[in-house]
Amino acid sequence: MNPFPFDTFEPKWQAHWEDNKTFHVANPGDANFDASKPKYFVLDMFPYPSGAGLHVGHPEGYTATDILGRYKRMNGHNVLHPMGWDAFGLPAEQYAIKTGQHPRVTTEQNLDNFRRQLKSLGFGYDWSREINTTDPEYMKWTQWIFIQLYHSYFCEEDQKAKPISELEAKGMSREEIDEQRLAFISEAPVNWSPDLGTVLANEEVEEWKAKGHTVERRPLKQWMLRITKYSQRLIDDLAPLDWPESIKLLQTNWIGKSTGAEVSFDLQGNDITVFTTRPDTLFGATYMVLAPEHSLVSEITTAEQKEAVEAYIKACASKSDMERGEMNKDKTGIFTGAYATNPVNGEQIPVWIADYVMMGYGTGAIMAVPAHDERDFEFATKFDLPVIQVVEPNDKSDWQGYTGNGKSVNSGFLDGMKTKDAKRAMIKWLIDNNKGKPQTNFKLRDWLFSRQRYWGEPFPIIWENGQHRTIPESELPLLQPDLEDFKPTGDPRGPLVKATDWIKYSETAERETNTMPQWAGSCWYYLRYCDPNNSDRFISKEAEEYWSADGATVDLYVGGTEHAVLHLLYARFWHKVMFDLGHLSTNEPFKKLVNQGLILGEDGQKMSKSLGNVVSPDDVVNEYGADSLRLYEMFMGPLTQVKPWQMKGVEGVSRFLAKVWRVAMTQSDEGKWVISDKITNDEPTDKALLKVTHETIKKVGEDIEKMSFNTAISQMMICTNAFTKADKVPATLLRDFLKCLNPFAPHITEEIHQHITDAHPSAKCSTGRILSDRGWPSYKEEFLIESEVTVVVQVNGKLRAKLTVAKDISKEDMEATALADENVKQYTDGNTVRKVIVIPGKLVNIVAN
RNA sequence: GCCGGUGUGGCGGAAUUGGUAGACGCGCUCGACUCAAAAUCGAGUUCCUAUGGAGUGUGGGUUCGAUUCCCACCGCCGGUACCA
């Protein structure tokens, strides 16, 4: 038998909240909207509804946000706490390929299961705002946003997106305009996975390779989003955000800004430009390296070297990315036979090609300064190329391979300058001599936005006479055609090519057959929650402004670190574009971000099917109840920390809830749970009980604000132990305690509260209102104060006595009392007291020897 | 290699404007209740060569006093990798 009947009252309260729309929040303009309340938007990263259902990692973040949401609600906020489904994705499509089952069917099934599981945990979501990225009404607006991107360009002067119509007004040609669109067609080499039958974004490559899929470089015509234009803003706007510094750093490094200069080298009439962050070392450039894919390679290669160079290029091309990565220690390369002229000293330097120079970054060519660059040094050592020192280290370290700052030497007009000054002087020289200019580069690449998949949003694009254009908004949403066979065709246009009727838009126009990546839907879902049923706009102006008050849309966003550079970067980018175009009032989507730590299996390993250490929330709910699961996940340790699951720990918090239950409830002779005689309607007089209750109100409130849930729970355990020990517990104290526990364990607290209120109705607390609708309790300072305190006495820093003294005892009295103590005397007798430190109300330390 | 995080009992973890190290929970031990067990309640539980001493990864430093501040190092976890 269960120690308390959670199996009956948990479903009861879940039904009550649902029937009474307890957690429904109104929008501006709605009948029951209360504009006087401040808003609080607390968001979970919405799940992908996989076939496996929830695992115990999901409710960790969800419980944390639920506690905050319920707490803020009790403190008088309009709380927006929604849930939805990121339901496009490869597993549903792969299942469809295997079984012929339409992805929409499996997605619906999975989603029903997820919803059932989440409801069984009692989260206070406003289910009327549930969204689903695969819902045609949702897709419509994802496609609409793409159309906005398509019809926008990035104005360099104002550093913001503007409508394409401005360029048309300037009389720019169609070709020139297409070059500028934020959504554009590119025919660059992309990451193509033959076995997945699709291309992947740079950010996704590692993930899929880790799952055993092959990925190769292949030139394809693809849709791209011009996220690189936002590089600088994406870095700058991180600063004021309340995000973990590590995530900010991760994004900053991913965007990868570096400042330096472009330098032009003459090569028998050809101009080759290189990028360097160290223009001050130009005198030390003893050779040049081009990427094997560099366009000038074939032109400059001499007849004698032609064969060897072509063989090297072929060898590089056949190497997979993986092999290139593994071999990154061992440098390879080949001499082209050509020589370039170092612009600053006229030296003839050999031009090599090597795969340690990437075509995708900078200009695909470098000046090699082996004395002060590790890679160049390694290469020069291997191929016996000259190494000339041009920087003298500040310390005594070896100059060979020294990459730090110092003083320029062997560098003509730079000699004696500090690195910083030498950089500036060289850049000035390059400008004055028309040999280069200052340059900033970013590692971030434009976002490859098309996929060759069925289960994604089709592009709202048609092609006619080789040109693309968007379909009219009235034709949105554009749904995928029905297919019988979802198999990839190997055709880089994707599986939609099979739907010949669907493709045909008119006699002369055809639909785009690519679809959008899974990230598209998650880029803006938080906005849709604010106004989920709007059929005229993606979000209404009023809803947007209300839920974005205080300069941020989402007040608190909780999710895993795995999205540090993907979802969180993409969403910020879309948000900024929509802000630039005047559709949003904030510049950033997520004010505060918290990453919950991974929950490991009992064995300390990551939970996985193959290890058999996966814990299902359903099993825990069945055995211990939802409140126990919620409470345990919060009690395990700090939210942000990685921590192992322990079923014994669930038992522990379950015991705690049983204790709370038995404080209020007792079993009648017939086995029925009834309110205990211990609960009285008297005014509380027990000082100790008043103190612990008010301490609990104070600490739990403060700890929730700090998201320090484990310590809040430990305080509630202390309070419960005091209630258990007491002969009588006044109903008002128990009620205040239940309010504190309510955000953590909402079912049991509602149930007990209902029993107390029925048994002990009072003017202050009439029947009929549930706990969740009552306010957060307040504590009184007067109950926290004690007249006596325990003071620690140390001799030479070691604890020798504890004294109980009046709280307001004077320093002198405290010192005298301490010195007079028998235990203390044992250690001071025979020694001279040199010094006495007295911290009032806390400690006395006697220094004696 | 680089960047970030972290290190406290048998275990999860508490405590930082420097002031009783180990809150709370798990586990374990003993006791009460019971024919017995479970559940529940009560007592105890950092370690040791134990009237004392040691102790928050290691070694130093600052201080009357350091888990907390400073310097050097080590282990583990995560990210990233020829980005010029």
Tab-separated table of N, CA and C in Angstrom, chain A residues 614-687:
chain	number	residue	atom	x	y	z
A	614	VAL	N	18.506	3.306	-18.593
A	614	VAL	CA	17.532	4.370	-18.806
A	614	VAL	C	16.408	4.252	-17.779
A	615	VAL	N	16.041	5.372	-17.170
A	615	VAL	CA	14.935	5.391	-16.218
A	615	VAL	C	13.752	6.083	-16.878
A	616	SER	N	12.591	5.440	-16.853
A	616	SER	CA	11.408	6.039	-17.460
A	616	SER	C	10.594	6.771	-16.399
A	617	PRO	N	10.191	7.998	-16.695
A	617	PRO	CA	9.375	8.739	-15.730
A	617	PRO	C	8.056	8.011	-15.417
A	618	ASP	N	7.525	7.282	-16.398
A	618	ASP	CA	6.267	6.554	-16.157
A	618	ASP	C	6.411	5.587	-14.981
A	619	ASP	N	7.518	4.845	-14.947
A	619	ASP	CA	7.729	3.880	-13.869
A	619	ASP	C	7.819	4.576	-12.517
A	620	VAL	N	8.529	5.706	-12.497
A	620	VAL	CA	8.693	6.429	-11.235
A	620	VAL	C	7.348	6.971	-10.757
A	621	VAL	N	6.559	7.504	-11.699
A	621	VAL	CA	5.246	8.043	-11.339
A	621	VAL	C	4.353	6.926	-10.794
A	622	ASN	N	4.390	5.772	-11.432
A	622	ASN	CA	3.555	4.668	-10.969
A	622	ASN	C	3.915	4.232	-9.560
A	623	GLU	N	5.207	4.191	-9.286
A	623	GLU	CA	5.621	3.652	-8.001
A	623	GLU	C	5.611	4.678	-6.873
A	624	TYR	N	6.005	5.923	-7.185
A	624	TYR	CA	6.152	6.924	-6.121
A	624	TYR	C	5.272	8.166	-6.308
A	625	GLY	N	4.709	8.336	-7.497
A	625	GLY	CA	3.889	9.513	-7.750
A	625	GLY	C	4.671	10.636	-8.400
A	626	ALA	N	3.937	11.535	-9.050
A	626	ALA	CA	4.555	12.645	-9.792
A	626	ALA	C	5.270	13.606	-8.853
A	627	ASP	N	4.656	13.884	-7.695
A	627	ASP	CA	5.280	14.823	-6.760
A	627	ASP	C	6.659	14.328	-6.323
A	628	SER	N	6.771	13.022	-6.084
A	628	SER	CA	8.056	12.465	-5.669
A	628	SER	C	9.100	12.617	-6.767
A	629	LEU	N	8.677	12.350	-8.010
A	629	LEU	CA	9.613	12.486	-9.131
A	629	LEU	C	10.090	13.929	-9.252
A	630	ARG	N	9.145	14.855	-9.228
A	630	ARG	CA	9.482	16.285	-9.356
A	630	ARG	C	10.441	16.692	-8.240
A	631	LEU	N	10.063	16.333	-7.022
A	631	LEU	CA	10.846	16.739	-5.866
A	631	LEU	C	12.238	16.115	-5.905
A	632	TYR	N	12.294	14.848	-6.276
A	632	TYR	CA	13.596	14.192	-6.319
A	632	TYR	C	14.519	14.868	-7.334
A	633	GLU	N	13.988	15.155	-8.515
A	633	GLU	CA	14.842	15.746	-9.552
A	633	GLU	C	15.384	17.109	-9.112
A	634	MET	N	14.633	17.801	-8.260
A	634	MET	CA	15.092	19.091	-7.763
A	634	MET	C	16.018	18.953	-6.556
A	635	PHE	N	15.908	17.799	-5.873
A	635	PHE	CA	16.692	17.597	-4.648
A	635	PHE	C	18.053	16.965	-4.932
A	636	MET	N	18.204	16.395	-6.117
A	636	MET	CA	19.431	15.681	-6.488
A	636	MET	C	20.691	16.518	-6.322
A	637	GLY	N	20.560	17.799	-6.583
A	637	GLY	CA	21.726	18.664	-6.549
A	637	GLY	C	21.425	19.916	-7.341
A	638	PRO	N	22.398	20.798	-7.501
A	638	PRO	CA	22.162	22.030	-8.249
A	638	PRO	C	21.676	21.729	-9.667
A	639	LEU	N	20.729	22.487	-10.135
A	639	LEU	CA	20.109	22.274	-11.441
A	639	LEU	C	21.137	22.165	-12.557
A	640	THR	N	22.159	23.005	-12.506
A	640	THR	CA	23.095	23.089	-13.629
A	640	THR	C	24.145	21.982	-13.623
A	641	GLN	N	24.144	21.171	-12.584
A	641	GLN	CA	25.213	20.194	-12.432
A	641	GLN	C	24.859	18.829	-13.014
A	642	VAL	N	25.864	18.131	-13.521
A	642	VAL	CA	25.685	16.748	-13.967
A	642	VAL	C	25.575	15.866	-12.724
A	643	LYS	N	24.584	14.974	-12.676
A	643	LYS	CA	24.434	14.161	-11.465
A	643	LYS	C	23.794	12.812	-11.757
A	644	PRO	N	24.212	11.793	-11.027
A	644	PRO	CA	23.682	10.452	-11.280
A	644	PRO	C	22.332	10.215	-10.604
A	645	TRP	N	21.510	9.419	-11.245
A	645	TRP	CA	20.204	9.035	-10.720
A	645	TRP	C	20.399	8.019	-9.604
A	646	GLN	N	19.572	8.128	-8.539
A	646	GLN	CA	19.601	7.122	-7.477
A	646	GLN	C	18.163	6.829	-7.045
A	647	MET	N	17.711	5.636	-7.332
A	647	MET	CA	16.327	5.306	-7.009
A	647	MET	C	16.083	5.426	-5.499
A	648	LYS	N	17.123	5.148	-4.683
A	648	LYS	CA	17.008	5.293	-3.227
A	648	LYS	C	16.700	6.734	-2.842
A	649	GLY	N	17.191	7.653	-3.656
A	649	GLY	CA	16.928	9.059	-3.403
A	649	GLY	C	15.459	9.407	-3.627
A	650	VAL	N	14.849	8.766	-4.634
A	650	VAL	CA	13.420	8.981	-4.876
A	650	VAL	C	12.645	8.491	-3.662
A	651	GLU	N	13.070	7.350	-3.148
A	651	GLU	CA	12.433	6.804	-1.953
A	651	GLU	C	12.529	7.796	-0.797
A	652	GLY	N	13.692	8.437	-0.685
A	652	GLY	CA	13.908	9.408	0.385
A	652	GLY	C	12.930	10.568	0.319
A	653	VAL	N	12.770	11.182	-0.853
A	653	VAL	CA	11.840	12.308	-0.940
A	653	VAL	C	10.398	11.830	-0.824
A	654	SER	N	10.162	10.607	-1.262
A	654	SER	CA	8.820	10.047	-1.110
A	654	SER	C	8.488	9.906	0.383
A	655	ARG	N	9.477	9.487	1.168
A	655	ARG	CA	9.305	9.400	2.623
A	655	ARG	C	9.009	10.777	3.218
A	656	PHE	N	9.709	11.773	2.684
A	656	PHE	CA	9.477	13.138	3.154
A	656	PHE	C	8.027	13.562	2.892
A	657	LEU	N	7.524	13.280	1.687
A	657	LEU	CA	6.143	13.650	1.367
A	657	LEU	C	5.165	12.876	2.247
A	658	ALA	N	5.500	11.616	2.540
A	658	ALA	CA	4.647	10.812	3.420
A	658	ALA	C	4.601	11.434	4.813
A	659	LYS	N	5.725	11.988	5.249
A	659	LYS	CA	5.797	12.661	6.551
A	659	LYS	C	4.906	13.890	6.564
A	660	VAL	N	5.005	14.673	5.483
A	660	VAL	CA	4.157	15.860	5.355
A	660	VAL	C	2.690	15.429	5.429
A	661	TRP	N	2.383	14.358	4.709
A	661	TRP	CA	1.014	13.838	4.665
A	661	TRP	C	0.539	13.473	6.074
A	662	ARG	N	1.392	12.786	6.831
A	662	ARG	CA	0.995	12.308	8.154
A	662	ARG	C	0.962	13.411	9.212
A	663	VAL	N	1.600	14.531	8.938
A	663	VAL	CA	1.443	15.667	9.845
A	663	VAL	C	-0.032	16.090	9.855
A	664	ALA	N	-0.629	16.074	8.667
A	664	ALA	CA	-1.999	16.582	8.539
A	664	ALA	C	-3.057	15.493	8.595
A	665	MET	N	-2.679	14.277	8.147
A	665	MET	CA	-3.697	13.252	7.931
A	665	MET	C	-3.453	12.037	8.826
A	666	THR	N	-4.546	11.378	9.138
A	666	THR	CA	-4.425	10.148	9.910
A	666	THR	C	-5.447	9.165	9.357
A	667	GLN	N	-5.177	7.885	9.586
A	667	GLN	CA	-6.051	6.877	9.001
A	667	GLN	C	-7.113	6.453	10.008
A	668	SER	N	-8.377	6.518	9.614
A	668	SER	CA	-9.469	6.121	10.508
A	668	SER	C	-9.504	4.604	10.632
A	669	ASP	N	-10.327	4.107	11.516
A	669	ASP	CA	-10.404	2.669	11.739
A	669	ASP	C	-10.786	1.921	10.466
A	670	GLU	N	-11.595	2.562	9.627
A	670	GLU	CA	-11.993	1.905	8.376
A	670	GLU	C	-10.915	2.043	7.311
A	671	GLY	N	-9.773	2.691	7.675
A	671	GLY	CA	-8.686	2.840	6.704
A	671	GLY	C	-8.829	4.066	5.839
A	672	LYS	N	-9.725	4.937	6.193
A	672	LYS	CA	-9.938	6.157	5.409
A	672	LYS	C	-9.026	7.254	5.945
A	673	TRP	N	-8.460	8.065	5.009
A	673	TRP	CA	-7.595	9.163	5.438
A	673	TRP	C	-8.456	10.351	5.854
A	674	VAL	N	-8.260	10.797	7.098
A	674	VAL	CA	-9.011	11.973	7.594
A	674	VAL	C	-8.028	12.946	8.232
A	675	ILE	N	-8.495	14.173	8.401
A	675	ILE	CA	-7.619	15.191	8.977
A	675	ILE	C	-7.247	14.804	10.413
A	676	SER	N	-5.997	15.042	10.766
A	676	SER	CA	-5.494	14.647	12.075
A	676	SER	C	-5.921	15.626	13.166
A	677	ASP	N	-6.087	15.104	14.413
A	677	ASP	CA	-6.420	15.955	15.561
A	677	ASP	C	-5.310	16.938	15.862
A	678	LYS	N	-4.142	16.606	15.355
A	678	LYS	CA	-2.965	17.416	15.615
A	678	LYS	C	-3.123	18.837	15.048
A	679	ILE	N	-3.912	18.948	13.988
A	679	ILE	CA	-4.095	20.250	13.342
A	679	ILE	C	-5.169	21.027	14.101
A	680	THR	N	-4.816	22.221	14.569
A	680	THR	CA	-5.752	23.017	15.366
A	680	THR	C	-6.061	24.320	14.659
A	681	ASN	N	-7.142	24.899	15.102
A	681	ASN	CA	-7.537	26.180	14.541
A	681	ASN	C	-7.029	27.340	15.405
A	682	ASP	N	-6.175	27.025	16.396
A	682	ASP	CA	-5.708	28.050	17.324
A	682	ASP	C	-4.694	28.964	16.662
A	683	GLU	N	-4.580	30.158	17.238
A	683	GLU	CA	-3.506	31.061	16.821
A	683	GLU	C	-2.176	30.421	17.252
A	684	PRO	N	-1.180	30.453	16.385
A	684	PRO	CA	0.092	29.838	16.766
A	684	PRO	C	0.775	30.598	17.904
A	685	THR	N	1.249	29.856	18.913
A	685	THR	CA	1.961	30.483	20.026
A	685	THR	C	3.343	29.874	20.216
A	686	ASP	N	3.527	28.667	19.682
A	686	ASP	CA	4.792	27.976	19.834
A	686	ASP	C	5.888	28.732	19.074
A	687	LYS	N	6.788	29.374	19.864
A	687	LYS	CA	7.840	30.213	19.257
A	687	LYS	C	8.707	29.447	18.274
